[in-house]
Amino acid sequence: MLIDASHRAKAAGLPFNRFITILWQLGGADASCNARLTGAFIKRIADWLRLNGYRLAWSWVQENSRKNGAHVHILLHMPAELDPLFRTKPLEWAKALLPGQYVAGVMQCQRIHGAGAQPGVSPLHEANLKRKLKYMLKGCDHATGASLGLPRRGEASIVIGKRLGVWQRRRTPPAVMWQDCL
């Protein structure tokens, strides 16, 4: 489903070009709130893009680790012309959603290497996006991981709520929906 969402985003002209990690639990949120906070974060991005005349393509995977607690990895598309304005937004939105004072390192947002300002997808971008997808899939079972050629697999963790959410492209009107996985 995650790989399919990436293919659909590219086919729609919205290739994933941003990778965001939010360590919700490290930021003071209860692990049971991870999926809800992620949904609220995605909604803020979608609303902001809609106000600027764009739609959002996205996917996320929720994880839980001893080191980082409940956290999420997000892939999304940010139009090149809005990228300079977007750079400060994820931190602003994460701070607004967290229950307490912001802790340094909770928000990590990066442009996927090779995703330049030019339309289209470069081979460098494709390779780096594939690396991000493989990283996000490390929690899949061994058989699935082996069939996909994943170097890391079987690192599943117990999460509360949804493990994965992806955008769904609808013809009219464009909308986003949640979908369960695994």
mmCIF file of C-alpha atoms in Angstrom:
data_model
loop_
_atom_site.group_PDB
_atom_site.id
_atom_site.type_symbol
_atom_site.label_atom_id
_atom_site.label_comp_id
_atom_site.label_asym_id
_atom_site.label_seq_id
_atom_site.Cartn_x
_atom_site.Cartn_y
_atom_site.Cartn_z
ATOM 1 C CA MET A 1 0.000 0.000 0.000
ATOM 2 C CA LEU A 2 2.840 2.402 0.829
ATOM 3 C CA ILE A 3 4.653 1.682 -2.433
ATOM 4 C CA ASP A 4 1.358 1.960 -4.338
ATOM 5 C CA ALA A 5 0.707 5.379 -2.766
ATOM 6 C CA SER A 6 4.124 6.531 -3.977
ATOM 7 C CA HIS A 7 3.379 5.328 -7.523
ATOM 8 C CA ARG A 8 -0.050 7.012 -7.507
ATOM 9 C CA ALA A 9 1.482 10.268 -6.272
ATOM 10 C CA LYS A 10 4.046 10.226 -9.065
ATOM 11 C CA ALA A 11 1.379 9.393 -11.679
ATOM 12 C CA ALA A 12 -0.713 12.321 -10.413
ATOM 13 C CA GLY A 13 2.250 14.682 -10.854
ATOM 14 C CA LEU A 14 2.732 14.883 -7.082
ATOM 15 C CA PRO A 15 5.862 12.792 -6.433
ATOM 16 C CA PHE A 16 6.858 12.509 -2.791
ATOM 17 C CA ASN A 17 9.671 15.008 -2.244
ATOM 18 C CA ARG A 18 9.589 15.630 1.528
ATOM 19 C CA PHE A 19 10.357 13.244 4.390
ATOM 20 C CA ILE A 20 9.199 14.202 7.879
ATOM 21 C CA THR A 21 9.705 12.396 11.173
ATOM 22 C CA ILE A 22 7.841 13.519 14.287
ATOM 23 C CA LEU A 23 8.758 11.961 17.631
ATOM 24 C CA TRP A 24 5.352 12.566 19.222
ATOM 25 C CA GLN A 25 5.993 10.679 22.462
ATOM 26 C CA LEU A 26 9.392 12.322 22.979
ATOM 27 C CA GLY A 27 7.502 15.611 22.608
ATOM 28 C CA GLY A 28 5.241 14.743 25.528
ATOM 29 C CA ALA A 29 2.289 13.149 23.721
ATOM 30 C CA ASP A 30 0.819 9.875 24.929
ATOM 31 C CA ALA A 31 1.503 6.945 22.577
ATOM 32 C CA SER A 32 -2.250 6.455 22.156
ATOM 33 C CA CYS A 33 -2.455 9.896 20.501
ATOM 34 C CA ASN A 34 0.127 9.233 17.770
ATOM 35 C CA ALA A 35 -2.320 8.479 14.934
ATOM 36 C CA ARG A 36 -4.692 11.294 15.933
ATOM 37 C CA LEU A 37 -1.865 13.842 16.123
ATOM 38 C CA THR A 38 -0.512 12.668 12.782
ATOM 39 C CA GLY A 39 -3.967 13.056 11.221
ATOM 40 C CA ALA A 40 -4.237 16.591 12.605
ATOM 41 C CA PHE A 41 -0.749 17.398 11.292
ATOM 42 C CA ILE A 42 -1.610 16.077 7.805
ATOM 43 C CA LYS A 43 -4.857 18.094 7.862
ATOM 44 C CA ARG A 44 -2.942 21.298 8.584
ATOM 45 C CA ILE A 45 -0.668 20.651 5.602
ATOM 46 C CA ALA A 46 -3.614 19.786 3.334
ATOM 47 C CA ASP A 47 -5.555 22.890 4.420
ATOM 48 C CA TRP A 48 -2.519 25.139 3.896
ATOM 49 C CA LEU A 49 -1.911 23.691 0.435
ATOM 50 C CA ARG A 50 -5.598 24.022 -0.472
ATOM 51 C CA LEU A 51 -5.495 27.718 0.499
ATOM 52 C CA ASN A 52 -2.586 28.065 -1.917
ATOM 53 C CA GLY A 53 -4.384 26.217 -4.721
ATOM 54 C CA TYR A 54 -2.756 22.787 -4.396
ATOM 55 C CA ARG A 55 -3.687 19.334 -3.186
ATOM 56 C CA LEU A 56 -1.693 17.034 -0.945
ATOM 57 C CA ALA A 57 -0.320 13.581 -1.712
ATOM 58 C CA TRP A 58 0.999 11.841 1.407
ATOM 59 C CA SER A 59 1.592 8.617 3.285
ATOM 60 C CA TRP A 60 2.709 7.879 6.827
ATOM 61 C CA VAL A 61 3.855 4.960 8.948
ATOM 62 C CA GLN A 62 3.526 4.903 12.712
ATOM 63 C CA GLU A 63 6.245 3.221 14.777
ATOM 64 C CA ASN A 64 7.176 2.761 18.405
ATOM 65 C CA SER A 65 10.749 2.223 19.574
ATOM 66 C CA ARG A 66 12.573 2.127 22.891
ATOM 67 C CA LYS A 67 14.734 5.076 21.889
ATOM 68 C CA ASN A 68 12.132 7.399 20.308
ATOM 69 C CA GLY A 69 8.814 6.143 21.668
ATOM 70 C CA ALA A 70 5.726 6.541 19.484
ATOM 71 C CA HIS A 71 6.627 8.418 16.325
ATOM 72 C CA VAL A 72 5.692 8.776 12.674
ATOM 73 C CA HIS A 73 7.481 8.942 9.329
ATOM 74 C CA ILE A 74 5.686 10.938 6.627
ATOM 75 C CA LEU A 75 6.276 11.216 2.895
ATOM 76 C CA LEU A 76 4.516 14.008 1.035
ATOM 77 C CA HIS A 77 4.641 16.199 -2.032
ATOM 78 C CA MET A 78 5.386 19.900 -1.650
ATOM 79 C CA PRO A 79 5.195 22.058 -4.805
ATOM 80 C CA ALA A 80 8.544 23.706 -5.563
ATOM 81 C CA GLU A 81 7.042 27.200 -5.551
ATOM 82 C CA LEU A 82 5.699 26.723 -2.013
ATOM 83 C CA ASP A 83 8.747 24.955 -0.601
ATOM 84 C CA PRO A 84 10.442 28.119 0.758
ATOM 85 C CA LEU A 85 7.220 29.069 2.584
ATOM 86 C CA PHE A 86 6.683 25.514 3.828
ATOM 87 C CA ARG A 87 10.061 25.065 5.500
ATOM 88 C CA THR A 88 9.036 26.648 8.819
ATOM 89 C CA LYS A 89 5.483 25.280 8.859
ATOM 90 C CA PRO A 90 6.076 21.689 10.077
ATOM 91 C CA LEU A 91 7.839 22.875 13.226
ATOM 92 C CA GLU A 92 5.133 25.496 13.811
ATOM 93 C CA TRP A 93 2.349 22.916 13.430
ATOM 94 C CA ALA A 94 4.095 20.272 15.551
ATOM 95 C CA LYS A 95 4.603 22.799 18.357
ATOM 96 C CA ALA A 96 0.915 23.729 18.185
ATOM 97 C CA LEU A 97 -0.177 20.079 18.397
ATOM 98 C CA LEU A 98 2.160 18.911 21.169
ATOM 99 C CA PRO A 99 0.721 18.981 24.699
ATOM 100 C CA GLY A 100 3.685 20.701 26.339
ATOM 101 C CA GLN A 101 6.722 22.736 25.520
ATOM 102 C CA TYR A 102 8.624 21.703 22.397
ATOM 103 C CA VAL A 103 11.671 19.465 22.916
ATOM 104 C CA ALA A 104 14.552 19.912 20.473
ATOM 105 C CA GLY A 105 14.772 17.127 17.903
ATOM 106 C CA VAL A 106 11.097 16.140 17.948
ATOM 107 C CA MET A 107 10.547 17.469 14.403
ATOM 108 C CA GLN A 108 12.786 16.478 11.510
ATOM 109 C CA CYS A 109 11.866 17.648 8.025
ATOM 110 C CA GLN A 110 13.980 17.237 4.922
ATOM 111 C CA ARG A 111 13.679 17.538 1.192
ATOM 112 C CA ILE A 112 14.417 14.183 -0.422
ATOM 113 C CA HIS A 113 17.825 14.480 -2.059
ATOM 114 C CA GLY A 114 17.532 14.881 -5.818
ATOM 115 C CA ALA A 115 14.050 16.404 -5.665
ATOM 116 C CA GLY A 116 15.028 19.689 -7.271
ATOM 117 C CA ALA A 117 12.901 22.631 -8.230
ATOM 118 C CA GLN A 118 12.396 21.242 -11.742
ATOM 119 C CA PRO A 119 9.211 19.334 -12.563
ATOM 120 C CA GLY A 120 9.589 15.594 -12.984
ATOM 121 C CA VAL A 121 11.595 13.030 -11.103
ATOM 122 C CA SER A 122 15.349 12.557 -11.467
ATOM 123 C CA PRO A 123 17.101 9.185 -11.106
ATOM 124 C CA LEU A 124 18.778 10.544 -7.954
ATOM 125 C CA HIS A 125 15.383 11.442 -6.482
ATOM 126 C CA GLU A 126 13.987 8.006 -7.416
ATOM 127 C CA ALA A 127 16.889 6.255 -5.677
ATOM 128 C CA ASN A 128 16.565 8.341 -2.509
ATOM 129 C CA LEU A 129 12.778 8.009 -2.396
ATOM 130 C CA LYS A 130 13.200 4.244 -2.695
ATOM 131 C CA ARG A 131 15.585 4.338 0.297
ATOM 132 C CA LYS A 132 12.972 6.231 2.343
ATOM 133 C CA LEU A 133 10.246 3.763 1.358
ATOM 134 C CA LYS A 134 12.455 0.823 2.328
ATOM 135 C CA TYR A 135 13.161 2.470 5.675
ATOM 136 C CA MET A 136 9.451 3.018 6.296
ATOM 137 C CA LEU A 137 8.732 -0.634 5.465
ATOM 138 C CA LYS A 138 11.216 -2.069 7.972
ATOM 139 C CA GLY A 139 8.333 -3.159 10.198
ATOM 140 C CA CYS A 140 6.859 -5.537 7.617
ATOM 141 C CA ASP A 141 7.046 -9.278 8.174
ATOM 142 C CA HIS A 142 10.084 -11.258 7.030
ATOM 143 C CA ALA A 143 8.363 -12.882 4.026
ATOM 144 C CA THR A 144 7.098 -9.575 2.635
ATOM 145 C CA GLY A 145 10.435 -7.904 3.319
ATOM 146 C CA ALA A 146 12.320 -10.674 1.538
ATOM 147 C CA SER A 147 10.009 -10.452 -1.497
ATOM 148 C CA LEU A 148 10.686 -6.699 -1.684
ATOM 149 C CA GLY A 149 14.424 -7.115 -1.158
ATOM 150 C CA LEU A 150 14.414 -5.059 2.028
ATOM 151 C CA PRO A 151 17.684 -5.119 3.991
ATOM 152 C CA ARG A 152 15.822 -4.341 7.236
ATOM 153 C CA ARG A 153 12.604 -6.175 7.988
ATOM 154 C CA GLY A 154 10.702 -7.743 10.819
ATOM 155 C CA GLU A 155 11.314 -4.738 13.061
ATOM 156 C CA ALA A 156 7.633 -4.367 13.842
ATOM 157 C CA SER A 157 6.634 -2.670 17.051
ATOM 158 C CA ILE A 158 3.406 -2.429 18.966
ATOM 159 C CA VAL A 159 1.501 0.686 17.976
ATOM 160 C CA ILE A 160 -1.823 1.984 19.199
ATOM 161 C CA GLY A 161 -4.255 2.693 16.375
ATOM 162 C CA LYS A 162 -3.413 2.751 12.707
ATOM 163 C CA ARG A 163 0.012 1.688 11.541
ATOM 164 C CA LEU A 164 -0.238 3.321 8.121
ATOM 165 C CA GLY A 165 -2.242 6.009 6.356
ATOM 166 C CA VAL A 166 -2.176 6.942 2.670
ATOM 167 C CA TRP A 167 -3.865 9.489 0.441
ATOM 168 C CA GLN A 168 -6.484 8.365 -2.035
ATOM 169 C CA ARG A 169 -6.963 10.243 -5.271
ATOM 170 C CA ARG A 170 -10.575 10.712 -6.221
ATOM 171 C CA ARG A 171 -11.716 12.158 -9.501
ATOM 172 C CA THR A 172 -14.315 14.606 -8.234
ATOM 173 C CA PRO A 173 -13.742 16.246 -5.836
ATOM 174 C CA PRO A 174 -10.114 15.626 -4.842
ATOM 175 C CA ALA A 175 -10.078 14.346 -1.283
ATOM 176 C CA VAL A 176 -7.948 12.498 1.205
ATOM 177 C CA MET A 177 -9.033 9.394 3.081
ATOM 178 C CA TRP A 178 -7.563 7.029 5.623
ATOM 179 C CA GLN A 179 -6.934 3.436 4.799
ATOM 180 C CA ASP A 180 -5.743 0.656 7.065
ATOM 181 C CA CYS A 181 -2.768 -1.543 6.338
ATOM 182 C CA LEU A 182 -1.296 -4.720 7.793
#
